[in-house]
Coordinates of N, CA, C and O in Angstrom, one line a residue:
M21 N 7.7 -13.2 11.9 CA 7.7 -14.7 11.6 C 6.6 -14.9 10.5 O 5.6 -14.2 10.5
S22 N 6.9 -15.8 9.6 CA 6.0 -16.0 8.5 C 4.9 -17.0 8.9 O 5.0 -17.7 9.9
R23 N 3.9 -17.1 8.0 CA 2.8 -18.0 8.2 C 3.2 -19.4 7.9 O 4.0 -19.7 7.0
S24 N 2.5 -20.3 8.6 CA 2.8 -21.8 8.4 C 2.4 -22.2 7.0 O 1.4 -21.8 6.4
I25 N 3.2 -23.0 6.3 CA 2.9 -23.4 5.0 C 1.7 -24.4 5.0 O 0.9 -24.4 4.0
K26 N 1.5 -25.1 6.1 CA 0.4 -26.0 6.2 C -0.9 -25.2 6.1 O -1.9 -25.7 5.6
K27 N -1.0 -24.0 6.7 CA -2.2 -23.2 6.7 C -2.5 -22.6 5.3 O -3.6 -22.4 5.0
G28 N -1.5 -22.3 4.5 CA -1.7 -21.6 3.3 C -1.7 -20.1 3.4 O -1.8 -19.6 4.6
P29 N -1.8 -19.4 2.3 CA -1.8 -17.9 2.4 C -3.2 -17.4 3.0 O -4.2 -18.0 2.7
F30 N -3.1 -16.3 3.7 CA -4.4 -15.8 4.3 C -5.0 -14.8 3.2 O -4.4 -13.9 2.7
V31 N -6.3 -15.1 3.0 CA -7.1 -14.2 2.1 C -8.5 -14.1 2.8 O -9.1 -15.1 3.1
D32 N -9.0 -12.8 3.0 CA -10.3 -12.7 3.5 C -11.3 -13.4 2.7 O -11.3 -13.3 1.4
T33 N -12.2 -14.1 3.3 CA -13.2 -15.0 2.5 C -14.1 -14.1 1.6 O -14.3 -14.5 0.5
H34 N -14.5 -13.0 2.1 CA -15.4 -12.2 1.3 C -14.7 -11.7 0.0 O -15.3 -11.6 -1.0
L35 N -13.4 -11.4 0.1 CA -12.7 -10.9 -1.0 C -12.5 -12.0 -2.0 O -12.6 -11.9 -3.2
L36 N -12.1 -13.2 -1.5 CA -11.9 -14.4 -2.4 C -13.1 -14.8 -3.1 O -13.1 -15.1 -4.3
E37 N -14.3 -14.7 -2.4 CA -15.5 -15.1 -3.0 C -15.9 -14.1 -4.2 O -16.4 -14.5 -5.2
K38 N -15.6 -12.8 -4.0 CA -15.9 -11.9 -5.0 C -15.0 -12.1 -6.2 O -15.5 -12.0 -7.4
V39 N -13.8 -12.4 -6.0 CA -12.8 -12.6 -7.1 C -13.2 -13.9 -7.9 O -13.2 -14.0 -9.1
E40 N -13.6 -15.0 -7.1 CA -14.0 -16.2 -7.8 C -15.3 -16.1 -8.5 O -15.4 -16.7 -9.6
A41 N -16.2 -15.3 -8.0 CA -17.4 -15.0 -8.8 C -17.2 -14.3 -10.1 O -17.8 -14.6 -11.1
M42 N -16.2 -13.3 -10.0 CA -15.9 -12.6 -11.3 C -15.2 -13.6 -12.3 O -15.4 -13.5 -13.5
N43 N -14.4 -14.5 -11.8 CA -13.7 -15.5 -12.6 C -14.7 -16.4 -13.3 O -14.6 -16.7 -14.5
R44 N -15.7 -16.8 -12.5 CA -16.8 -17.7 -13.1 C -17.6 -17.0 -14.2 O -18.0 -17.5 -15.2
A45 N -17.9 -15.7 -13.9 CA -18.7 -14.9 -14.8 C -17.9 -14.3 -15.9 O -18.4 -13.7 -16.9
N46 N -16.6 -14.5 -15.9 CA -15.6 -14.0 -16.9 C -15.8 -12.4 -17.0 O -15.9 -12.0 -18.2
E47 N -15.8 -11.7 -15.9 CA -16.0 -10.3 -16.0 C -14.8 -9.6 -15.2 O -14.2 -10.2 -14.3
K48 N -14.5 -8.4 -15.6 CA -13.5 -7.6 -15.0 C -14.1 -6.3 -14.5 O -14.6 -5.5 -15.3
K49 N -14.1 -6.1 -13.2 CA -14.6 -4.9 -12.6 C -13.7 -4.6 -11.4 O -13.1 -5.5 -10.8
V50 N -13.7 -3.3 -11.0 CA -12.9 -2.9 -9.8 C -13.7 -3.2 -8.6 O -14.9 -2.9 -8.4
V51 N -13.0 -3.9 -7.6 CA -13.6 -4.3 -6.4 C -12.9 -3.5 -5.3 O -11.7 -3.5 -5.1
K52 N -13.7 -2.8 -4.5 CA -13.2 -2.0 -3.4 C -13.0 -3.0 -2.2 O -13.8 -3.8 -1.9
T53 N -11.8 -2.8 -1.5 CA -11.5 -3.6 -0.3 C -10.8 -2.8 0.7 O -9.9 -2.0 0.3
W54 N -11.0 -3.1 1.9 CA -10.3 -2.6 3.1 C -9.3 -3.6 3.5 O -8.5 -3.4 4.4
S55 N -9.3 -4.8 2.9 CA -8.4 -5.9 3.4 C -7.0 -5.8 2.9 O -6.6 -6.5 1.9
R56 N -6.2 -5.0 3.6 CA -4.8 -4.8 3.2 C -4.0 -6.0 3.6 O -2.9 -6.2 3.1
R57 N -4.5 -6.8 4.6 CA -3.8 -8.0 5.1 C -3.9 -9.2 4.2 O -3.2 -10.2 4.5
S58 N -4.7 -9.2 3.2 CA -4.9 -10.4 2.4 C -3.7 -10.5 1.4 O -3.2 -9.6 0.9
T59 N -3.4 -11.8 1.2 CA -2.3 -12.1 0.3 C -2.8 -12.3 -1.1 O -3.9 -12.7 -1.3
V60 N -2.0 -11.9 -2.1 CA -2.4 -12.0 -3.5 C -2.2 -13.5 -3.9 O -1.1 -14.0 -3.7
V61 N -3.3 -14.1 -4.4 CA -3.2 -15.5 -4.8 C -3.4 -15.5 -6.4 O -3.8 -14.5 -7.0
P62 N -3.0 -16.6 -7.0 CA -3.0 -16.6 -8.5 C -4.4 -16.4 -9.1 O -4.5 -15.9 -10.2
E63 N -5.5 -16.7 -8.3 CA -6.8 -16.4 -8.8 C -7.1 -14.9 -9.1 O -8.0 -14.6 -9.8
M64 N -6.4 -14.1 -8.4 CA -6.6 -12.6 -8.4 C -5.9 -12.0 -9.6 O -6.2 -10.8 -9.9
V65 N -4.9 -12.7 -10.2 CA -4.1 -12.1 -11.3 C -5.0 -11.6 -12.4 O -5.9 -12.4 -12.9
G66 N -4.8 -10.4 -12.9 CA -5.6 -9.9 -14.0 C -6.8 -9.0 -13.5 O -7.4 -8.4 -14.4
H67 N -7.0 -9.0 -12.3 CA -8.1 -8.1 -11.8 C -7.6 -6.9 -11.2 O -6.4 -6.8 -10.8
T68 N -8.4 -5.9 -11.0 CA -8.1 -4.6 -10.4 C -8.8 -4.5 -9.1 O -10.1 -4.6 -9.1
L69 N -8.1 -4.3 -8.0 CA -8.7 -4.1 -6.7 C -8.4 -2.7 -6.2 O -7.2 -2.3 -6.3
A70 N -9.4 -2.1 -5.7 CA -9.2 -0.7 -5.1 C -8.9 -0.9 -3.6 O -9.8 -1.2 -2.8
V71 N -7.6 -0.8 -3.2 CA -7.2 -1.0 -1.8 C -7.2 0.3 -1.1 O -6.7 1.3 -1.5
H72 N -7.8 0.3 0.1 CA -8.0 1.5 0.9 C -6.6 1.8 1.6 O -6.0 0.9 2.2
N73 N -6.2 3.0 1.6 CA -4.9 3.4 2.2 C -5.2 4.2 3.5 O -4.2 4.8 4.0
G74 N -6.4 4.3 4.0 CA -6.7 5.1 5.1 C -7.4 6.4 4.8 O -8.1 6.9 5.7
K75 N -7.3 6.8 3.6 CA -7.9 8.0 3.1 C -8.7 7.8 1.9 O -9.8 8.4 1.8
K76 N -8.2 7.1 0.9 CA -8.9 6.9 -0.3 C -8.6 5.5 -0.8 O -7.7 4.8 -0.3
F77 N -9.2 5.1 -1.9 CA -9.0 3.8 -2.5 C -8.0 3.9 -3.6 O -8.2 4.7 -4.6
V78 N -7.0 3.1 -3.6 CA -5.9 3.2 -4.6 C -6.1 2.0 -5.6 O -6.0 0.8 -5.1
P79 N -6.4 2.2 -6.9 CA -6.6 1.0 -7.7 C -5.2 0.3 -8.0 O -4.2 0.9 -8.3
V80 N -5.3 -1.0 -7.8 CA -4.1 -1.8 -8.0 C -4.4 -3.0 -9.0 O -5.3 -3.8 -8.7
Y81 N -3.7 -3.0 -10.1 CA -3.9 -4.0 -11.1 C -2.9 -5.1 -10.7 O -1.7 -4.9 -10.6
L82 N -3.4 -6.3 -10.5 CA -2.6 -7.4 -10.0 C -2.0 -8.2 -11.1 O -2.7 -8.7 -12.0
T83 N -0.7 -8.4 -11.0 CA 0.1 -9.2 -12.0 C 0.7 -10.4 -11.3 O 0.6 -10.6 -10.1
E84 N 1.3 -11.2 -12.1 CA 1.9 -12.5 -11.6 C 3.1 -12.2 -10.6 O 3.3 -13.0 -9.7
N85 N 3.8 -11.1 -10.8 CA 4.9 -10.7 -9.9 C 4.4 -10.4 -8.5 O 5.2 -10.4 -7.6
M86 N 3.1 -10.1 -8.3 CA 2.6 -9.7 -7.0 C 2.1 -10.9 -6.2 O 1.8 -10.7 -5.0
V87 N 2.1 -12.1 -6.8 CA 1.6 -13.2 -6.0 C 2.5 -13.5 -4.9 O 3.7 -13.5 -5.0
G88 N 1.8 -13.7 -3.7 CA 2.6 -13.9 -2.5 C 2.8 -12.7 -1.6 O 3.1 -12.8 -0.4
H89 N 2.5 -11.5 -2.2 CA 2.7 -10.3 -1.4 C 1.3 -9.9 -0.8 O 0.3 -10.4 -1.3
K90 N 1.3 -9.0 0.1 CA 0.1 -8.5 0.7 C -0.5 -7.3 -0.1 O 0.3 -6.6 -0.7
L91 N -1.8 -7.1 -0.1 CA -2.4 -6.1 -0.9 C -1.9 -4.7 -0.3 O -1.8 -3.7 -1.1
G92 N -1.7 -4.6 1.0 CA -1.3 -3.3 1.6 C 0.0 -2.8 1.1 O 0.3 -1.6 1.2
E93 N 0.9 -3.7 0.5 CA 2.2 -3.3 0.0 C 2.1 -2.4 -1.2 O 3.0 -1.6 -1.5
F94 N 1.0 -2.5 -1.9 CA 0.8 -1.7 -3.2 C -0.1 -0.5 -3.0 O -0.4 0.2 -4.0
S95 N -0.4 -0.2 -1.8 CA -1.3 1.0 -1.5 C -0.6 1.8 -0.4 O -1.0 1.6 0.8
P96 N 0.4 2.7 -0.7 CA 1.1 3.3 0.4 C 0.2 4.2 1.2 O -0.7 4.9 0.7
T97 N 0.4 4.3 2.5 CA -0.4 5.0 3.5 C 0.2 6.4 3.7 O -0.5 7.3 4.2
R98 N 1.5 6.6 3.4 CA 2.1 7.9 3.6 C 2.7 8.4 2.3 O 3.2 7.7 1.5
Q99 N 2.6 9.8 2.2 CA 3.2 10.4 1.0 C 4.4 11.1 1.3 O 4.4 12.0 2.2
F100 N 5.5 10.8 0.7 CA 6.8 11.4 1.0 C 6.9 12.7 0.3 O 6.7 12.8 -1.0
E101 N 7.1 13.8 1.0 CA 7.1 15.2 0.5 C 8.5 15.6 0.1 O 8.7 16.6 -0.6
G102 N 9.5 14.8 0.5 CA 10.9 15.1 0.1 C 11.6 15.8 1.3 O 11.0 16.4 2.2
H103 N 12.9 15.8 1.2 CA 13.7 16.5 2.3 C 13.8 18.0 2.0 O 13.7 18.4 0.9
S104 N 14.0 18.8 3.1 CA 14.1 20.2 2.9 C 15.4 20.5 2.2 O 16.4 19.8 2.4
A105 N 15.4 21.6 1.5 CA 16.7 22.1 0.9 C 17.6 22.6 1.9 O 17.2 23.0 3.0
R106 N 18.9 22.7 1.6 CA 19.9 23.2 2.5 C 19.7 24.6 2.8 O 19.9 25.1 3.9
S107 N 19.2 25.4 1.9 CA 19.0 26.8 2.1 C 17.9 27.0 3.2 O 17.9 28.0 3.9
D108 N 16.9 26.1 3.2 CA 15.8 26.2 4.2 C 16.4 26.0 5.6 O 16.0 26.7 6.6
K109 N 17.3 25.1 5.7 CA 17.9 24.8 7.0 C 18.8 25.9 7.5 O 18.8 26.3 8.7
A110 N 19.5 26.5 6.6 CA 20.4 27.6 6.9 C 19.7 28.8 7.3 O 20.0 29.6 8.3
A111 N 18.5 29.1 6.7 CA 17.7 30.2 7.0 C 17.1 30.1 8.4 O 16.9 31.1 9.2
S112 N 16.8 28.9 8.8 CA 16.1 28.7 10.1 C 17.1 28.8 11.3 O 16.8 29.1 12.4
A113 N 18.4 28.7 11.0 CA 19.5 28.8 12.0 C 20.2 30.1 11.9 O 21.3 30.2 12.5
A114 N 19.7 31.1 11.2 CA 20.4 32.3 11.0 C 20.4 33.1 12.4 O 19.5 33.0 13.2
P115 N 21.5 33.9 12.6 CA 21.6 34.7 13.8 C 20.4 35.7 13.9 O 19.9 36.2 12.9
G116 N 20.0 35.9 15.2 CA 18.9 36.9 15.4 C 17.6 36.1 15.6 O 16.6 36.7 16.0
Q117 N 17.6 34.8 15.4 CA 16.4 34.0 15.6 C 16.7 33.0 16.8 O 16.4 31.8 16.7
G118 N 17.3 33.5 17.8 CA 17.5 32.6 19.0 C 19.0 32.3 19.2 O 19.4 32.1 20.3
A119 N 19.8 32.3 18.1 CA 21.2 32.0 18.3 C 22.0 33.4 18.4 O 21.7 34.3 17.7
P120 N 22.9 33.5 19.4 CA 23.6 34.7 19.6 C 24.5 35.0 18.4 O 25.1 34.1 17.8
A121 N 24.6 36.3 18.1 CA 25.5 36.7 17.0 C 26.9 36.7 17.4 O 27.2 37.0 18.6
A122 N 27.9 36.5 16.5 CA 29.3 36.5 16.8 C 29.7 37.9 16.9 O 29.3 38.8 16.2
P123 N 30.6 38.2 17.9 CA 31.1 39.6 18.0 C 31.9 40.1 16.8 O 32.7 39.3 16.3
A124 N 31.7 41.3 16.4 CA 32.4 41.9 15.3 C 33.8 42.3 15.7 O 34.0 42.8 16.8
G125 N 34.7 42.1 14.9 CA 36.1 42.6 15.2 C 37.0 41.5 15.8 O 38.1 41.8 16.1
G126 N 36.6 40.3 15.8 CA 37.5 39.2 16.2 C 37.7 39.1 17.7 O 36.7 39.0 18.5
K127 N 39.0 39.3 18.2 CA 39.3 39.1 19.6 C 38.8 40.4 20.4 O 39.2 41.5 20.0
G128 N 38.1 40.1 21.4 CA 37.6 41.2 22.0 C 37.8 41.8 23.2 O 37.7 42.7 23.8

């Protein structure tokens, strides 16, 4: 379920205060944050936030297309290693490794 329009988007206050302070001072620096739940608001556009993914901080440059999304969407927590090749699967199911070998000579 989405958040009520009456309430507005959720942004952690400490993060919003840091971004607004940078806007007032007209400076651009990377801000580290653990707040993956915060929504990107228009005041954040043009800044770089280092969003924690559970292991390290991933730098995310915020653009207009990201407004309305959560910061956690741009910092993946899992790394996809790819599917195993078919030859790897065939080797693991080869006879002699738990599967009985077929009898030689056909009908027996």
